[in-house]
CSV table of C-alpha atoms and ligand atoms in Angstrom, one decimal:
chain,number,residue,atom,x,y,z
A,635,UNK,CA,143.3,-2.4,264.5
A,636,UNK,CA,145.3,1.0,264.7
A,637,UNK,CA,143.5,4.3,264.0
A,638,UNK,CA,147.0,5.6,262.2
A,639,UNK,CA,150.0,3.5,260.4
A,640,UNK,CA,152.4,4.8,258.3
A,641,UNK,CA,155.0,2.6,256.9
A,642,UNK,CA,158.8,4.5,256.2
A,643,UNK,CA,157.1,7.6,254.8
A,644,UNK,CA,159.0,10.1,253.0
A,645,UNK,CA,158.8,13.3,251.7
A,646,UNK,CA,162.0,16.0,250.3
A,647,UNK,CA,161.4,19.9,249.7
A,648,UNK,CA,164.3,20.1,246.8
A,649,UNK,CA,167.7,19.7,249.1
A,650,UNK,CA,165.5,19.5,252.5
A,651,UNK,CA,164.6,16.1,253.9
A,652,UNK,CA,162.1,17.2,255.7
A,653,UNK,CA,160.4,13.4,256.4
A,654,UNK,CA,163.2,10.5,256.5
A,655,UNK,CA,161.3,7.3,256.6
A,656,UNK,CA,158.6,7.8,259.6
A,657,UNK,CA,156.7,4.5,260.7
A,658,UNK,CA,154.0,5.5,262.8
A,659,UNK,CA,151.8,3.3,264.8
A,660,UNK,CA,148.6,5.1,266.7
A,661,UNK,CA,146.7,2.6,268.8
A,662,UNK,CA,142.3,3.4,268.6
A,663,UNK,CA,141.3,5.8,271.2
A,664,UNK,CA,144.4,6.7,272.3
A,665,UNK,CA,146.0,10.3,272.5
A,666,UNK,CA,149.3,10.5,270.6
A,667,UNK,CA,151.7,13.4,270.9
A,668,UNK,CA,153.8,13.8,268.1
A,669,UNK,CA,156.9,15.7,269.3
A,670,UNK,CA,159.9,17.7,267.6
A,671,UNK,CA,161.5,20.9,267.8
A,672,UNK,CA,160.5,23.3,264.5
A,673,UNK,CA,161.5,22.1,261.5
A,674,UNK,CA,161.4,18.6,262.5
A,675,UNK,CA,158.6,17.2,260.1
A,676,UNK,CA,155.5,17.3,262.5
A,677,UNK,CA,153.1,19.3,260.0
A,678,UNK,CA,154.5,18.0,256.5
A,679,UNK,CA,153.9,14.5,258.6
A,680,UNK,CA,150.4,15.3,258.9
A,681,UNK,CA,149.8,16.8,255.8
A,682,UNK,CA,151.1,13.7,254.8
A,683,UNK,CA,148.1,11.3,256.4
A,684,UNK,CA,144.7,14.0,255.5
A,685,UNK,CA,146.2,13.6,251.5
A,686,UNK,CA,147.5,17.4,251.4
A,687,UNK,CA,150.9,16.5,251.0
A,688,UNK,CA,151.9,13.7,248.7
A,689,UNK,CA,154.5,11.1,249.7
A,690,UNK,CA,158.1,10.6,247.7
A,691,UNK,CA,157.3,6.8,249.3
A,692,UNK,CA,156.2,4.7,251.9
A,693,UNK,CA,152.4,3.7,252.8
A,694,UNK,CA,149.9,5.5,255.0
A,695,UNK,CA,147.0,3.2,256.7
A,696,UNK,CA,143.7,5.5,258.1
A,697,UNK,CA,141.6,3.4,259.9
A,698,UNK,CA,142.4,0.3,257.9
A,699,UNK,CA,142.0,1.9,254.6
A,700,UNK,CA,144.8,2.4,252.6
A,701,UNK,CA,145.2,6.4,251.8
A,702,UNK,CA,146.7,6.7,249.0
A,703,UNK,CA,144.7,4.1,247.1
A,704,UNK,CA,141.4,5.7,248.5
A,705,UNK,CA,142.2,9.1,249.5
A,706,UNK,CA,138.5,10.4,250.2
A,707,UNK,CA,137.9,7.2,252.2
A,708,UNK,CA,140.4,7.9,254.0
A,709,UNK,CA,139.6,11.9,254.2
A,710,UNK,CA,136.2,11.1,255.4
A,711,UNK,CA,137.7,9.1,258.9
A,712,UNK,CA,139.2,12.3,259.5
A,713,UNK,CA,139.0,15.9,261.1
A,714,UNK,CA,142.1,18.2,261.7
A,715,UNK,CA,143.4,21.6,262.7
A,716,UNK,CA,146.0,23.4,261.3
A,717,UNK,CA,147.9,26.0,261.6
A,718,UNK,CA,145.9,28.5,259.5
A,719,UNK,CA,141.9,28.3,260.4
A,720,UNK,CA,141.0,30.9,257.6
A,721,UNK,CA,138.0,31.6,259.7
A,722,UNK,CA,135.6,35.0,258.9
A,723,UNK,CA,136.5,37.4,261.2
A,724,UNK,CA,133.1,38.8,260.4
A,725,UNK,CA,130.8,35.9,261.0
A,726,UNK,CA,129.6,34.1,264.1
A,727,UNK,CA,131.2,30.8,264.9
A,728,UNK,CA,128.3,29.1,264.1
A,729,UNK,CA,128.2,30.9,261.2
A,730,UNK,CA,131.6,29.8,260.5
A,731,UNK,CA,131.0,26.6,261.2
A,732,UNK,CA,127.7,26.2,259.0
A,733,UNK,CA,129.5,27.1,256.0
A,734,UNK,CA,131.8,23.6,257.1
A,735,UNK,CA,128.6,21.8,257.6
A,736,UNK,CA,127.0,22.5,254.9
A,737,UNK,CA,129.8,22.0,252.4
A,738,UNK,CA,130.3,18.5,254.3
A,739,UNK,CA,126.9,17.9,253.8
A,740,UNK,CA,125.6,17.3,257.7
A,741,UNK,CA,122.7,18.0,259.5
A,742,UNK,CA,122.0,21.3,261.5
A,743,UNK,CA,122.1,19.8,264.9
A,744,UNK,CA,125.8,18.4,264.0
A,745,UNK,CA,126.6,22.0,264.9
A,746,UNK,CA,125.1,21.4,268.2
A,747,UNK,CA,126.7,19.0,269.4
A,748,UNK,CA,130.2,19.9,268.4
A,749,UNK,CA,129.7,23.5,269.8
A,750,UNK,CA,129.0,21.9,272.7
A,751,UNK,CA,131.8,19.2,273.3
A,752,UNK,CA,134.2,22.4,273.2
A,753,UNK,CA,132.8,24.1,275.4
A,754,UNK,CA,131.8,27.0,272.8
A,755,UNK,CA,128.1,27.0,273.1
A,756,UNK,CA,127.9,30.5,275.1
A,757,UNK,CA,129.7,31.9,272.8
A,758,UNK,CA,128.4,30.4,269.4
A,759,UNK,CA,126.6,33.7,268.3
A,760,UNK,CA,129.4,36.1,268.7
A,761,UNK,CA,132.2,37.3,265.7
A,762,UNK,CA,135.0,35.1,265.5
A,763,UNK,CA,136.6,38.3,264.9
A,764,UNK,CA,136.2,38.8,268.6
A,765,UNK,CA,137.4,35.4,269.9
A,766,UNK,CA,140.2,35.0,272.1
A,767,UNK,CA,142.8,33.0,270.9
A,768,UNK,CA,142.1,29.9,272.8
A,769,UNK,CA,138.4,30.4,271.7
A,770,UNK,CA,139.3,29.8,267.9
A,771,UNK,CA,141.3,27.1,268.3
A,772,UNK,CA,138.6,25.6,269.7
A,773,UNK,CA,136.3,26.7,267.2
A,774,UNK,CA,138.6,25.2,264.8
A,775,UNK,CA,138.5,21.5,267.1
A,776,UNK,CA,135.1,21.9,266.1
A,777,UNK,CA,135.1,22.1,262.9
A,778,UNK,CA,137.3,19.3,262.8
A,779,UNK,CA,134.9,17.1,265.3
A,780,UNK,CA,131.9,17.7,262.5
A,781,UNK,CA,130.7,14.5,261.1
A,782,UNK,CA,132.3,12.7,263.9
A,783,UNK,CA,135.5,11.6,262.3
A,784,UNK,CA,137.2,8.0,263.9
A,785,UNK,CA,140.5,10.5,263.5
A,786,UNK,CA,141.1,13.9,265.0
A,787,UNK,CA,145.0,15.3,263.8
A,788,UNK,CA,145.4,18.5,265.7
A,789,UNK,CA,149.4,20.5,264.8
A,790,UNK,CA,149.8,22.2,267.7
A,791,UNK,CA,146.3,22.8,269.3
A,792,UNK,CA,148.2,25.0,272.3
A,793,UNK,CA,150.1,27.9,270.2
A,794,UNK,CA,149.8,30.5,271.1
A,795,UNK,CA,147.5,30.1,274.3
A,796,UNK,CA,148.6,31.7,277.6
A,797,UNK,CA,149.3,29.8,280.6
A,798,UNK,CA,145.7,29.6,281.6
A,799,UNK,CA,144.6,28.6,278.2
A,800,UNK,CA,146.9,25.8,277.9
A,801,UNK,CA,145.7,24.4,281.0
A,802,UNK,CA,142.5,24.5,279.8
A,803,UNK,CA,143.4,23.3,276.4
A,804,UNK,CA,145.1,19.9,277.9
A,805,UNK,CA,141.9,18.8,280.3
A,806,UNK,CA,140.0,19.3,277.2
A,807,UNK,CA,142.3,17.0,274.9
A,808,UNK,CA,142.6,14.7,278.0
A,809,UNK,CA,138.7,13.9,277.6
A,810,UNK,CA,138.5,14.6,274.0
A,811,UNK,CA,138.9,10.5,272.6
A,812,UNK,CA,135.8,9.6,275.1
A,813,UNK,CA,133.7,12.5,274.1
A,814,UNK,CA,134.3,12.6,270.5
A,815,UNK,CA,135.0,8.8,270.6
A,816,UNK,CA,138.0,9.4,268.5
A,817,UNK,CA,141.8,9.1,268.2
A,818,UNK,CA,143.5,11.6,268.6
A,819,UNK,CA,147.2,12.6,267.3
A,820,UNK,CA,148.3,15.9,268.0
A,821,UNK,CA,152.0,17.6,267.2
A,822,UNK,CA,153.6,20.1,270.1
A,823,UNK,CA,156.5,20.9,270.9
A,824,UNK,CA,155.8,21.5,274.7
A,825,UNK,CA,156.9,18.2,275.9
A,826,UNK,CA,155.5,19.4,279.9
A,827,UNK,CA,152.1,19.5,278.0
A,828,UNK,CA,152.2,16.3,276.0
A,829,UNK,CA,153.3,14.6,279.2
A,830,UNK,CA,150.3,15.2,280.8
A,831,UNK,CA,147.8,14.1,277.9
A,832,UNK,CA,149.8,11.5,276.0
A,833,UNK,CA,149.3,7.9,276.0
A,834,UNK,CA,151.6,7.4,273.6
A,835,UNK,CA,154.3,9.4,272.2
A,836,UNK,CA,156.5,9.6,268.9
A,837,UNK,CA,159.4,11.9,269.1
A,838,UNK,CA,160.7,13.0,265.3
A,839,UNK,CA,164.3,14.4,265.1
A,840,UNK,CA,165.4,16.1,261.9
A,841,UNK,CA,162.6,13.9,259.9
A,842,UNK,CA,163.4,10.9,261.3
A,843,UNK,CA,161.4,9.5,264.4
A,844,UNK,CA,164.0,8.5,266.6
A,845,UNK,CA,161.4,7.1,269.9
A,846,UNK,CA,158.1,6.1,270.0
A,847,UNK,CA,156.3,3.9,272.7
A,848,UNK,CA,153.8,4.3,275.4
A,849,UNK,CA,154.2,6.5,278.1
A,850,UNK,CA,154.0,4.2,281.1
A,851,UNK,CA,156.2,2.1,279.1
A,852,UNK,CA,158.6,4.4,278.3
A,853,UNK,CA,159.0,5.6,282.0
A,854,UNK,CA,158.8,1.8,283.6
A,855,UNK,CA,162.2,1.6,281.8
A,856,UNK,CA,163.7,4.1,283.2
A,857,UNK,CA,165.6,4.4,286.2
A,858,UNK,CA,163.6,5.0,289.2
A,859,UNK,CA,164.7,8.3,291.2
A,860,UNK,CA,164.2,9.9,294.5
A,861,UNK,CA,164.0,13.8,295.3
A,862,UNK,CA,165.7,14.3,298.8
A,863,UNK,CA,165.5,17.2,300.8
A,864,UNK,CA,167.5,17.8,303.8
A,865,UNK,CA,169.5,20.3,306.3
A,866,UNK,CA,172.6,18.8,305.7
A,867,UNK,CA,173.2,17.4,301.7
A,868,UNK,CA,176.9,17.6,302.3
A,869,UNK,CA,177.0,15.0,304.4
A,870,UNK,CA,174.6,13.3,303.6
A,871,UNK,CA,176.6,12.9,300.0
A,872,UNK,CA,178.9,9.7,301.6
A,873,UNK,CA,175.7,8.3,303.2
A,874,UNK,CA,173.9,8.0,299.9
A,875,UNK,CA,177.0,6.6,298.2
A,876,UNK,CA,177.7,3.9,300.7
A,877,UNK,CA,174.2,3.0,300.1
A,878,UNK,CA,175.0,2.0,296.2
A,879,UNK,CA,173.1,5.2,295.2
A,880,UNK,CA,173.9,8.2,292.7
A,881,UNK,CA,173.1,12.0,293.8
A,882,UNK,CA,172.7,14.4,291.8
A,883,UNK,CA,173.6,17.4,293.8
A,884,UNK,CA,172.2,20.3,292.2
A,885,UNK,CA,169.1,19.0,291.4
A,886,UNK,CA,168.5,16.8,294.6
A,887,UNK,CA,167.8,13.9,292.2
A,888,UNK,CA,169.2,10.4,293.8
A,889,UNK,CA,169.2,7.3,291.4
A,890,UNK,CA,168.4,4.0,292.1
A,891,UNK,CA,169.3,1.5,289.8
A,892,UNK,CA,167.2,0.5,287.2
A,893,UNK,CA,165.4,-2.9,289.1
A,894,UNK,CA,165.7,-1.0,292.5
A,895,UNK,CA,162.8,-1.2,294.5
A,896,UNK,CA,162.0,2.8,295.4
A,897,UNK,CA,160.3,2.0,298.6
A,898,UNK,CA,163.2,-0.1,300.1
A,899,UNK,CA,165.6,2.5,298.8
A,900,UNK,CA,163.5,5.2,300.6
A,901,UNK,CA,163.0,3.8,304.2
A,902,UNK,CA,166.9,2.7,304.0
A,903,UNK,CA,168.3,6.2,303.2
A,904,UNK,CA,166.0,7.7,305.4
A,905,UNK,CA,167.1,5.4,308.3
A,906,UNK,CA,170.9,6.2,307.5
A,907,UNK,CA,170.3,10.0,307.5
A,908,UNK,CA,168.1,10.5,310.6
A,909,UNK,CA,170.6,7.7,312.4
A,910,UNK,CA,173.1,10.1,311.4
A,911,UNK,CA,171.5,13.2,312.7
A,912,UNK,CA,170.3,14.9,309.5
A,913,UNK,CA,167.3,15.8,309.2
A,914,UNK,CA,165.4,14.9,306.3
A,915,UNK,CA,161.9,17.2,305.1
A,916,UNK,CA,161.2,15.3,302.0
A,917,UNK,CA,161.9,11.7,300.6
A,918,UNK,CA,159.7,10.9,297.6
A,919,UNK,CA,159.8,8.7,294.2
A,920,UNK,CA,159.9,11.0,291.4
A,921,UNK,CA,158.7,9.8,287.5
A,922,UNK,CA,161.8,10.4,285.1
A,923,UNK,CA,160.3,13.8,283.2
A,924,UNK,CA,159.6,13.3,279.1
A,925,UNK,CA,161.8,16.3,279.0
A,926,UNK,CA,164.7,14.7,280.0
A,927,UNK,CA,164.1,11.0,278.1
A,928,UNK,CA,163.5,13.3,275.4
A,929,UNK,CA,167.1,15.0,275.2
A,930,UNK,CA,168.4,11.8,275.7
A,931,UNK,CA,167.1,10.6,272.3
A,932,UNK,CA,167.8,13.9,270.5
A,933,UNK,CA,171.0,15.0,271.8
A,934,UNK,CA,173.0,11.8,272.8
A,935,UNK,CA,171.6,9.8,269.9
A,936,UNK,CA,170.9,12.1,267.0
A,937,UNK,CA,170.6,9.8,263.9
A,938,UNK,CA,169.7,6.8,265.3
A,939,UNK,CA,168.3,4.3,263.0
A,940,UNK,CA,165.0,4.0,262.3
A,941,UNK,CA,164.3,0.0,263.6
A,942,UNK,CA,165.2,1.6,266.9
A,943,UNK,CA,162.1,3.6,267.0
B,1228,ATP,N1,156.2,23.6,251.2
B,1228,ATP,C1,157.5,23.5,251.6
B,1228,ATP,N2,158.5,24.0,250.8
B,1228,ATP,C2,159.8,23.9,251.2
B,1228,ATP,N3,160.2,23.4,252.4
B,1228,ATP,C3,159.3,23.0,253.2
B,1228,ATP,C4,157.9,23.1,252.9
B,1228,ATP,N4,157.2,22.6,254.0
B,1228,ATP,C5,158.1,22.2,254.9
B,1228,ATP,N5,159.4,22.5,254.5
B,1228,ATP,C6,160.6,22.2,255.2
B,1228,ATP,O1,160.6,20.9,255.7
B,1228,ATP,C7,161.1,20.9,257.0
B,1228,ATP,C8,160.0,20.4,258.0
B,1228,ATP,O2,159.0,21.4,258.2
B,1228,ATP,P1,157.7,21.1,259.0
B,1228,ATP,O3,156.8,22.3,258.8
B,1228,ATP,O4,157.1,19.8,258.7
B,1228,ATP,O5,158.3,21.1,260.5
B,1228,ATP,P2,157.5,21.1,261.9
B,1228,ATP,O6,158.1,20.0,262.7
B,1228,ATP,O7,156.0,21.2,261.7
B,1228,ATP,O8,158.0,22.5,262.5
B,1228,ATP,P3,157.3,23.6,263.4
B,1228,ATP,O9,157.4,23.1,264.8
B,1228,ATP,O10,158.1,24.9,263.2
B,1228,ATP,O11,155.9,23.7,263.0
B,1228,ATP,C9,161.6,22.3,257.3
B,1228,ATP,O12,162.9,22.4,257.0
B,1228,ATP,C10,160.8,23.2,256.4
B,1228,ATP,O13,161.5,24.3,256.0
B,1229,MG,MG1,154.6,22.6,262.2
């Protein structure tokens, strides 16, 4: 069963279409990252599935249950962060996060436990007004791990964190569906970042959702390609050509063609160079970045229907 499935969703602001018939599809226990540039759809999307936004049409699915039909059934599968936390600056986390609790109705060691899947357990007794940045957004994963929700929607769990933070941020989200035993969606527009915690991905373009599919899928059909290093690319340029392969020279990038087997393409080029007196200080298959599939869906195919998704 999927955790998430929306069927062509939509939603206008006045004269903005701000959500053009999205069909999502999120696998159990899975991490999905839900890309777009601002102004895409992302958070009316998820406002969308946790009932704070209503549809203009199309059907949302939460863990089998229908969520529109049975909004609190579906509200209760779920936990999210937003953009605003509205945390007291004044109280402690915990303190924070007891006022959550309670209002949700859980026990006292629920705050336990999600304290300490992020990490925040140190720190649970100090003023939120206090935390770093990266600290309340974890505070706020927390508060939307309490009563250990199948679903956990997260827009944009990295804003505003610094380089370090980030890093942090993605080995926690990496682990995050077999601690919390959870799905995970979460929206970012850092496509380096999703990269490394996605299973799956969904790209939206001016509302619409122009790509979605696995990762490893998604990069199997890609052309494979080869980053070559050596101390002579000028003429190595007519070597790599005669071979039936495409250089790219600024970037070093050679192209196989799509069926190509890398490893035969390697030991083959690196036999013409060296035979040819160049020598060659790197030769290795490289995977095709989401940054650069995802300009390919949103520059070269802008509007593309939404069956293609
Ligand atoms: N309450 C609202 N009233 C009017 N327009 C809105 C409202 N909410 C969103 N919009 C518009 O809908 C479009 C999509 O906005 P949305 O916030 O969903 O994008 P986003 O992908 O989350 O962007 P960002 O990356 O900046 O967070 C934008 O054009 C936005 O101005
Ligand atoms: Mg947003």
């Amino acid at each position: 069963m999927l955790a998430i499935e929306t069927r062509d969703l939509r939603r206008r602001f006045g004269p903005t279409v701000a959500v053009d018939g999205v069909s999502l599809s999120v696998p159990r226990g899975c991490v999905y990252g839900f890309m777009g540039r601002n102004g895409a759809g992302k958070t009316t999307t998820l406002k969308m599935l946790l009932g704070l936004v209503r549809p203009d049409a199309g059907t949302i699915r939460i863990a089998g249950r229908d969520a529109l039909a049975d909004r609190l059934g579906a509200a209760r599968c779920m936990g999210a962060l937003l953009e605003a936390h509205g945390f007291y600056a004044h109280l402690s986390g915990r303190e924070n996060l007891d006022l959550s609790r309670s209002l949700l109705g859980l026990k006292r060691s629920e705050l336990e436990r999600v304290l300490d899947i992020v990490g925040l357990s140190p720190d649970a007794e100090r003023r939120v007004g206090g935390y770093s940045l990266g600290m309340r957004q974890r505070l706020g994963i927390a508060r939307a791990l309490l009563g250990s929700p199948e679903v956990l929607i997260l827009d944009e769990p990295t804003n505003g964190l610094d380089p370090d933070g980030i890093a942090d941020m993605r080995d926690f989200l990496c682990t995050l569906p077999a601690r919390a035993n959870a799905t995970v969606l979460l929206s970012s527009h850092l496509l380096g970042e999703v990269e490394q915690v996605a299973d799956r991905v969904g790209i939206l373009h001016q509302g619409r959702l122009v790509l979605q599919d696995d990762l490893a899928a998604l990069r199997a059909g890609q052309a494979p390609q080869l980053k070559l290093g050596c101390d002579d690319p000028l003429r190595a340029r007519p070597l790599i050509t005669d071979l039936g392969l495409k250089s790219e020279p600024d970037s070093g990038l050679i192209t196989l063609a799509p069926s190509a087997d890398v490893r035969e393409a390697a030991c083959a080029l690196n036999r013409a160079l060296v035979e040819a007196g160049i020598g060659v200080h790197e030769l290795s298959p490289q995977a095709r970045s989401l940054e650069a599939i995802y300009r390919d869906v949103t520059t070269l195919s802008p509007a593309l229907p939404q069956d293609a998704a």
